[in-house]
GROMACS .gro file of C-alpha atoms in nm:
model
  269
    1MET     CA    1   0.665   0.256  -1.894
    2LYS     CA    2   0.654   0.634  -1.912
    3TYR     CA    3   0.457   0.804  -1.637
    4ASP     CA    4   0.310   1.151  -1.594
    5LEU     CA    5   0.458   1.310  -1.280
    6GLU     CA    6   0.201   1.591  -1.260
    7PHE     CA    7  -0.080   1.340  -1.305
    8LEU     CA    8   0.050   1.132  -1.014
    9LYS     CA    9   0.106   1.438  -0.791
   10LYS     CA   10  -0.249   1.562  -0.845
   11LYS     CA   11  -0.387   1.215  -0.782
   12SER     CA   12  -0.198   1.182  -0.453
   13GLU     CA   13  -0.321   1.524  -0.337
   14LYS     CA   14  -0.675   1.418  -0.419
   15TYR     CA   15  -0.634   1.083  -0.245
   16ARG     CA   16  -0.484   1.243   0.068
   17LYS     CA   17  -0.786   1.473   0.099
   18ILE     CA   18  -1.025   1.178   0.065
   19ILE     CA   19  -0.833   0.984   0.332
   20ILE     CA   20  -0.855   1.273   0.578
   21GLU     CA   21  -1.222   1.333   0.501
   22MET     CA   22  -1.318   0.969   0.551
   23VAL     CA   23  -1.138   0.936   0.885
   24TYR     CA   24  -1.275   1.276   0.997
   25LYS     CA   25  -1.635   1.179   0.920
   26ALA     CA   26  -1.602   0.830   1.070
   27LYS     CA   27  -1.428   0.967   1.381
   28ALA     CA   28  -1.204   0.660   1.353
   29GLY     CA   29  -0.952   0.499   1.122
   30HIS     CA   30  -0.583   0.483   1.040
   31PRO     CA   31  -0.470   0.805   0.870
   32GLY     CA   32  -0.094   0.775   0.938
   33GLY     CA   33  -0.030   0.450   0.752
   34SER     CA   34  -0.281   0.542   0.480
   35LEU     CA   35  -0.085   0.859   0.405
   36SER     CA   36   0.250   0.676   0.408
   37CYS     CA   37   0.151   0.416   0.145
   38ILE     CA   38  -0.078   0.624  -0.080
   39ASP     CA   39   0.192   0.720  -0.332
   40ILE     CA   40   0.276   0.352  -0.384
   41LEU     CA   41  -0.092   0.258  -0.430
   42ASN     CA   42  -0.136   0.558  -0.660
   43TYR     CA   43   0.138   0.436  -0.897
   44LEU     CA   44   0.036   0.071  -0.888
   45TYR     CA   45  -0.337   0.122  -0.944
   46ASN     CA   46  -0.292   0.388  -1.212
   47TYR     CA   47  -0.012   0.222  -1.408
   48LYS     CA   48   0.014  -0.147  -1.322
   49ILE     CA   49  -0.332  -0.285  -1.246
   50ASP     CA   50  -0.547  -0.294  -1.559
   51PHE     CA   51  -0.898  -0.389  -1.451
   52ASN     CA   52  -1.003  -0.430  -1.815
   53LYS     CA   53  -0.773  -0.729  -1.871
   54GLU     CA   54  -0.907  -1.077  -1.799
   55ASN     CA   55  -0.576  -1.206  -1.664
   56ARG     CA   56  -0.474  -0.885  -1.495
   57SER     CA   57  -0.204  -0.824  -1.238
   58ARG     CA   58  -0.317  -0.840  -0.875
   59LEU     CA   59  -0.253  -0.613  -0.578
   60ILE     CA   60  -0.280  -0.732  -0.218
   61LEU     CA   61  -0.292  -0.466   0.051
   62SER     CA   62  -0.157  -0.680   0.332
   63LYS     CA   63  -0.157  -0.393   0.584
   64GLY     CA   64  -0.534  -0.404   0.562
   65HIS     CA   65  -0.608  -0.147   0.830
   66VAL     CA   66  -0.522   0.135   0.585
   67THR     CA   67  -0.843   0.099   0.385
   68PRO     CA   68  -0.890   0.479   0.365
   69ALA     CA   69  -0.600   0.475   0.114
   70LEU     CA   70  -0.754   0.188  -0.083
   71TYR     CA   71  -1.101   0.347  -0.087
   72ALA     CA   72  -0.958   0.683  -0.194
   73VAL     CA   73  -0.815   0.520  -0.509
   74PHE     CA   74  -1.127   0.311  -0.564
   75LEU     CA   75  -1.348   0.621  -0.542
   76ASP     CA   76  -1.135   0.778  -0.814
   77LEU     CA   77  -1.155   0.463  -1.028
   78GLY     CA   78  -1.534   0.446  -0.991
   79PHE     CA   79  -1.553   0.124  -0.789
   80ILE     CA   80  -1.720   0.299  -0.495
   81PHE     CA   81  -1.946   0.603  -0.487
   82GLN     CA   82  -1.906   0.943  -0.324
   83GLU     CA   83  -2.212   0.893  -0.104
   84GLU     CA   84  -2.060   0.572   0.033
   85THR     CA   85  -1.754   0.747   0.178
   86GLY     CA   86  -1.965   0.875   0.467
   87THR     CA   87  -2.045   0.514   0.564
   88PHE     CA   88  -1.682   0.414   0.626
   89ARG     CA   89  -1.655   0.172   0.921
   90THR     CA   90  -2.032   0.159   0.980
   91LEU     CA   91  -2.248  -0.153   1.009
   92ASN     CA   92  -2.339  -0.311   0.672
   93SER     CA   93  -2.132  -0.060   0.475
   94ARG     CA   94  -1.921  -0.189   0.186
   95LEU     CA   95  -1.640   0.025   0.324
   96GLN     CA   96  -1.531  -0.183   0.618
   97GLY     CA   97  -1.225  -0.112   0.830
   98HIS     CA   98  -1.040  -0.389   0.648
   99PRO     CA   99  -1.062  -0.490   0.279
  100ASP     CA  100  -1.352  -0.724   0.202
  101ARG     CA  101  -1.374  -0.861  -0.154
  102ASN     CA  102  -1.716  -1.007  -0.074
  103LYS     CA  103  -1.841  -0.648  -0.070
  104ILE     CA  104  -1.614  -0.493  -0.336
  105PRO     CA  105  -1.507  -0.742  -0.608
  106GLU     CA  106  -1.215  -0.529  -0.730
  107ILE     CA  107  -1.038  -0.601  -0.398
  108ASP     CA  108  -0.800  -0.890  -0.469
  109ALA     CA  109  -0.782  -1.037  -0.117
  110ASN     CA  110  -0.939  -0.997   0.224
  111THR     CA  111  -0.668  -0.885   0.464
  112GLY     CA  112  -0.638  -0.751   0.813
  113LEU     CA  113  -0.465  -1.019   1.015
  114LEU     CA  114  -0.113  -0.885   0.981
  115GLY     CA  115   0.143  -1.107   0.814
  116GLN     CA  116  -0.096  -1.307   0.597
  117GLY     CA  117  -0.110  -1.098   0.279
  118LEU     CA  118   0.233  -1.203   0.158
  119SER     CA  119   0.139  -1.570   0.187
  120ILE     CA  120  -0.168  -1.501  -0.027
  121GLY     CA  121   0.057  -1.324  -0.277
  122VAL     CA  122   0.293  -1.620  -0.295
  123GLY     CA  123  -0.002  -1.848  -0.367
  124MET     CA  124  -0.138  -1.618  -0.637
  125ALA     CA  125   0.203  -1.579  -0.802
  126LEU     CA  126   0.254  -1.955  -0.801
  127GLY     CA  127  -0.092  -2.002  -0.952
  128LYS     CA  128  -0.010  -1.759  -1.233
  129LYS     CA  129   0.308  -1.954  -1.305
  130LEU     CA  130   0.116  -2.280  -1.328
  131LYS     CA  131  -0.141  -2.124  -1.561
  132LYS     CA  132   0.134  -1.962  -1.771
  133ASP     CA  133  -0.031  -1.625  -1.703
  134ASP     CA  134   0.240  -1.359  -1.748
  135SER     CA  135   0.075  -1.089  -1.535
  136ARG     CA  136   0.222  -1.004  -1.194
  137VAL     CA  137   0.134  -0.999  -0.825
  138TYR     CA  138   0.211  -0.695  -0.609
  139VAL     CA  139   0.193  -0.704  -0.229
  140VAL     CA  140   0.214  -0.401   0.000
  141ILE     CA  141   0.314  -0.489   0.355
  142GLY     CA  142   0.377  -0.281   0.667
  143ASP     CA  143   0.690  -0.277   0.879
  144GLY     CA  144   0.500  -0.402   1.185
  145GLU     CA  145   0.405  -0.705   0.978
  146MET     CA  146   0.770  -0.789   0.931
  147GLN     CA  147   0.768  -0.895   1.296
  148GLU     CA  148   0.526  -1.179   1.216
  149GLY     CA  149   0.681  -1.522   1.158
  150GLN     CA  150   0.449  -1.594   0.865
  151ILE     CA  151   0.618  -1.317   0.664
  152TRP     CA  152   0.948  -1.502   0.681
  153GLU     CA  153   0.787  -1.833   0.585
  154ALA     CA  154   0.639  -1.659   0.279
  155LEU     CA  155   0.975  -1.503   0.191
  156MET     CA  156   1.130  -1.849   0.204
  157SER     CA  157   0.856  -1.988  -0.024
  158GLY     CA  158   0.879  -1.701  -0.272
  159SER     CA  159   1.243  -1.766  -0.352
  160HIS     CA  160   1.207  -2.146  -0.334
  161TYR     CA  161   0.947  -2.137  -0.613
  162LYS     CA  162   1.146  -1.874  -0.809
  163LEU     CA  163   0.850  -1.637  -0.823
  164ASP     CA  164   0.993  -1.368  -1.049
  165ASN     CA  165   0.635  -1.249  -1.107
  166LEU     CA  166   0.605  -1.134  -0.744
  167THR     CA  167   0.695  -0.785  -0.620
  168VAL     CA  168   0.665  -0.676  -0.257
  169PHE     CA  169   0.664  -0.319  -0.130
  170LEU     CA  170   0.758  -0.270   0.235
  171ASP     CA  171   0.595   0.055   0.351
  172TYR     CA  172   0.881   0.134   0.588
  173ASN     CA  173   0.752   0.432   0.787
  174LYS     CA  174   0.924   0.292   1.098
  175LEU     CA  175   0.641   0.370   1.341
  176SER     CA  176   0.387   0.140   1.499
  177SER     CA  177   0.082   0.248   1.700
  178LYS     CA  178   0.294   0.326   2.005
  179SER     CA  179   0.656   0.390   1.913
  180ASN     CA  180   0.945   0.307   1.681
  181VAL     CA  181   0.899  -0.033   1.516
  182ASN     CA  182   1.262  -0.126   1.569
  183GLU     CA  183   1.240  -0.056   1.943
  184ILE     CA  184   0.963  -0.315   1.969
  185MET     CA  185   1.138  -0.581   1.758
  186ASN     CA  186   1.439  -0.477   1.555
  187LEU     CA  187   1.405  -0.548   1.181
  188GLU     CA  188   1.750  -0.424   1.089
  189PRO     CA  189   1.943  -0.503   0.886
  190VAL     CA  190   1.624  -0.575   0.694
  191LYS     CA  191   1.789  -0.557   0.349
  192SER     CA  192   2.047  -0.825   0.417
  193LYS     CA  193   1.795  -1.039   0.604
  194VAL     CA  194   1.559  -1.049   0.305
  195GLU     CA  195   1.850  -1.101   0.065
  196ALA     CA  196   1.953  -1.400   0.276
  197PHE     CA  197   1.613  -1.550   0.198
  198GLY     CA  198   1.698  -1.541  -0.174
  199TRP     CA  199   1.522  -1.221  -0.286
  200GLU     CA  200   1.653  -0.927  -0.484
  201VAL     CA  201   1.616  -0.618  -0.265
  202LEU     CA  202   1.594  -0.252  -0.367
  203GLU     CA  203   1.571   0.057  -0.145
  204ILE     CA  204   1.380   0.365  -0.258
  205ASP     CA  205   1.206   0.679  -0.136
  206GLY     CA  206   0.844   0.561  -0.122
  207HIS     CA  207   0.714   0.911  -0.199
  208ASN     CA  208   0.930   0.959  -0.511
  209PHE     CA  209   0.735   0.849  -0.818
  210GLU     CA  210   1.046   0.831  -1.034
  211GLU     CA  211   1.210   0.588  -0.791
  212ILE     CA  212   0.889   0.386  -0.759
  213GLY     CA  213   0.868   0.357  -1.138
  214LYS     CA  214   1.230   0.255  -1.183
  215ALA     CA  215   1.203  -0.007  -0.910
  216LEU     CA  216   0.897  -0.156  -1.077
  217GLU     CA  217   1.069  -0.161  -1.416
  218TYR     CA  218   1.361  -0.343  -1.256
  219SER     CA  219   1.132  -0.597  -1.090
  220GLU     CA  220   0.964  -0.677  -1.422
  221LYS     CA  221   1.301  -0.768  -1.573
  222SER     CA  222   1.411  -0.985  -1.281
  223LYS     CA  223   1.444  -1.354  -1.365
  224LYS     CA  224   1.393  -1.648  -1.128
  225THR     CA  225   1.389  -1.425  -0.819
  226PRO     CA  226   1.108  -1.226  -0.653
  227VAL     CA  227   1.182  -0.862  -0.578
  228PHE     CA  228   1.143  -0.689  -0.242
  229ILE     CA  229   1.131  -0.308  -0.247
  230ILE     CA  230   1.208  -0.132   0.080
  231ALA     CA  231   1.014   0.193   0.038
  232HIS     CA  232   1.124   0.446   0.298
  233THR     CA  233   0.817   0.651   0.383
  234VAL     CA  234   0.686   0.902   0.637
  235LYS     CA  235   0.392   0.808   0.854
  236GLY     CA  236   0.127   1.080   0.812
  237LYS     CA  237   0.304   1.216   0.501
  238GLY     CA  238   0.159   1.548   0.385
  239VAL     CA  239  -0.005   1.662   0.710
  240SER     CA  240   0.221   1.863   0.941
  241PHE     CA  241   0.094   1.745   1.279
  242MET     CA  242   0.061   1.383   1.168
  243GLU     CA  243   0.407   1.330   1.019
  244ASN     CA  244   0.623   1.092   1.227
  245ASN     CA  245   0.374   1.100   1.515
  246PRO     CA  246   0.263   0.752   1.628
  247LYS     CA  247  -0.060   0.900   1.767
  248TRP     CA  248  -0.189   0.912   1.411
  249HIS     CA  249  -0.155   0.541   1.355
  250SER     CA  250  -0.520   0.537   1.461
  251SER     CA  251  -0.703   0.844   1.586
  252ALA     CA  252  -1.014   1.051   1.529
  253ILE     CA  253  -0.966   1.393   1.369
  254SER     CA  254  -1.114   1.708   1.532
  255ASP     CA  255  -1.276   1.994   1.337
  256GLU     CA  256  -0.967   2.212   1.379
  257GLU     CA  257  -0.728   1.929   1.283
  258TYR     CA  258  -0.936   1.854   0.975
  259SER     CA  259  -0.909   2.213   0.858
  260ILE     CA  260  -0.531   2.224   0.911
  261ALA     CA  261  -0.482   1.886   0.739
  262ILE     CA  262  -0.667   1.994   0.423
  263GLN     CA  263  -0.470   2.319   0.411
  264ASP     CA  264  -0.141   2.128   0.453
  265ILE     CA  265  -0.226   1.893   0.168
  266GLU     CA  266  -0.326   2.179  -0.061
  267ARG     CA  267  -0.001   2.362   0.021
  268GLY     CA  268   0.194   2.044  -0.053
  269ILE     CA  269   0.409   2.045   0.261
   0.00000   0.00000   0.00000
């Protein structure tokens, strides 16, 4: 599928501003991981998830704490309203800290307990196979999730059932809330580990739309094997003081920081 690079760049700039604004107003949230995965969500929701189709492809945001990224796209798509963004993480709001499909039907799965989204994706992909539905399932997981045993059980199931309609993006920003992910529990060599579970594995720059597009085209042609895309990303991408700083896994944003963040995004650092 051909994509419009300028379209995607402008969308990501817009989404990054919304992410910062929501976390700033809420005085809470997860800006770092939201900014690292937003380019992947941008491509998937604008080019791969067609909400007008009855048997559409599905997207599971397994790293559910990065709802600012999800809500930024949903605001753009018209599934939530501008006035709602100020209610993020407040009681009775539709915009909870983790995705809740009971409040927003366009969300494909409730997530938040790390490690469970991939299992949901395996079930959905298997269901589509049984129904002879040729649409796909996409799952976006975080690197901290890779330390959960359930992820590896799901990887084993995905290849066992030959789920060639399942594509996983690993948002590999390499930082947890405290320090380097691999210092806490080493994932490396993650590529060969996942390959050993019977998956095809690609490595890309998770902020490069051309590489994201080519990886997705490849995954759609894969036969009898699910595809796992290791997307190397930067936590806090686009905001100078947030990039590669674990503090911004989850932190409130001050007035001064908000101003600098918006300027950074507009300058396209």
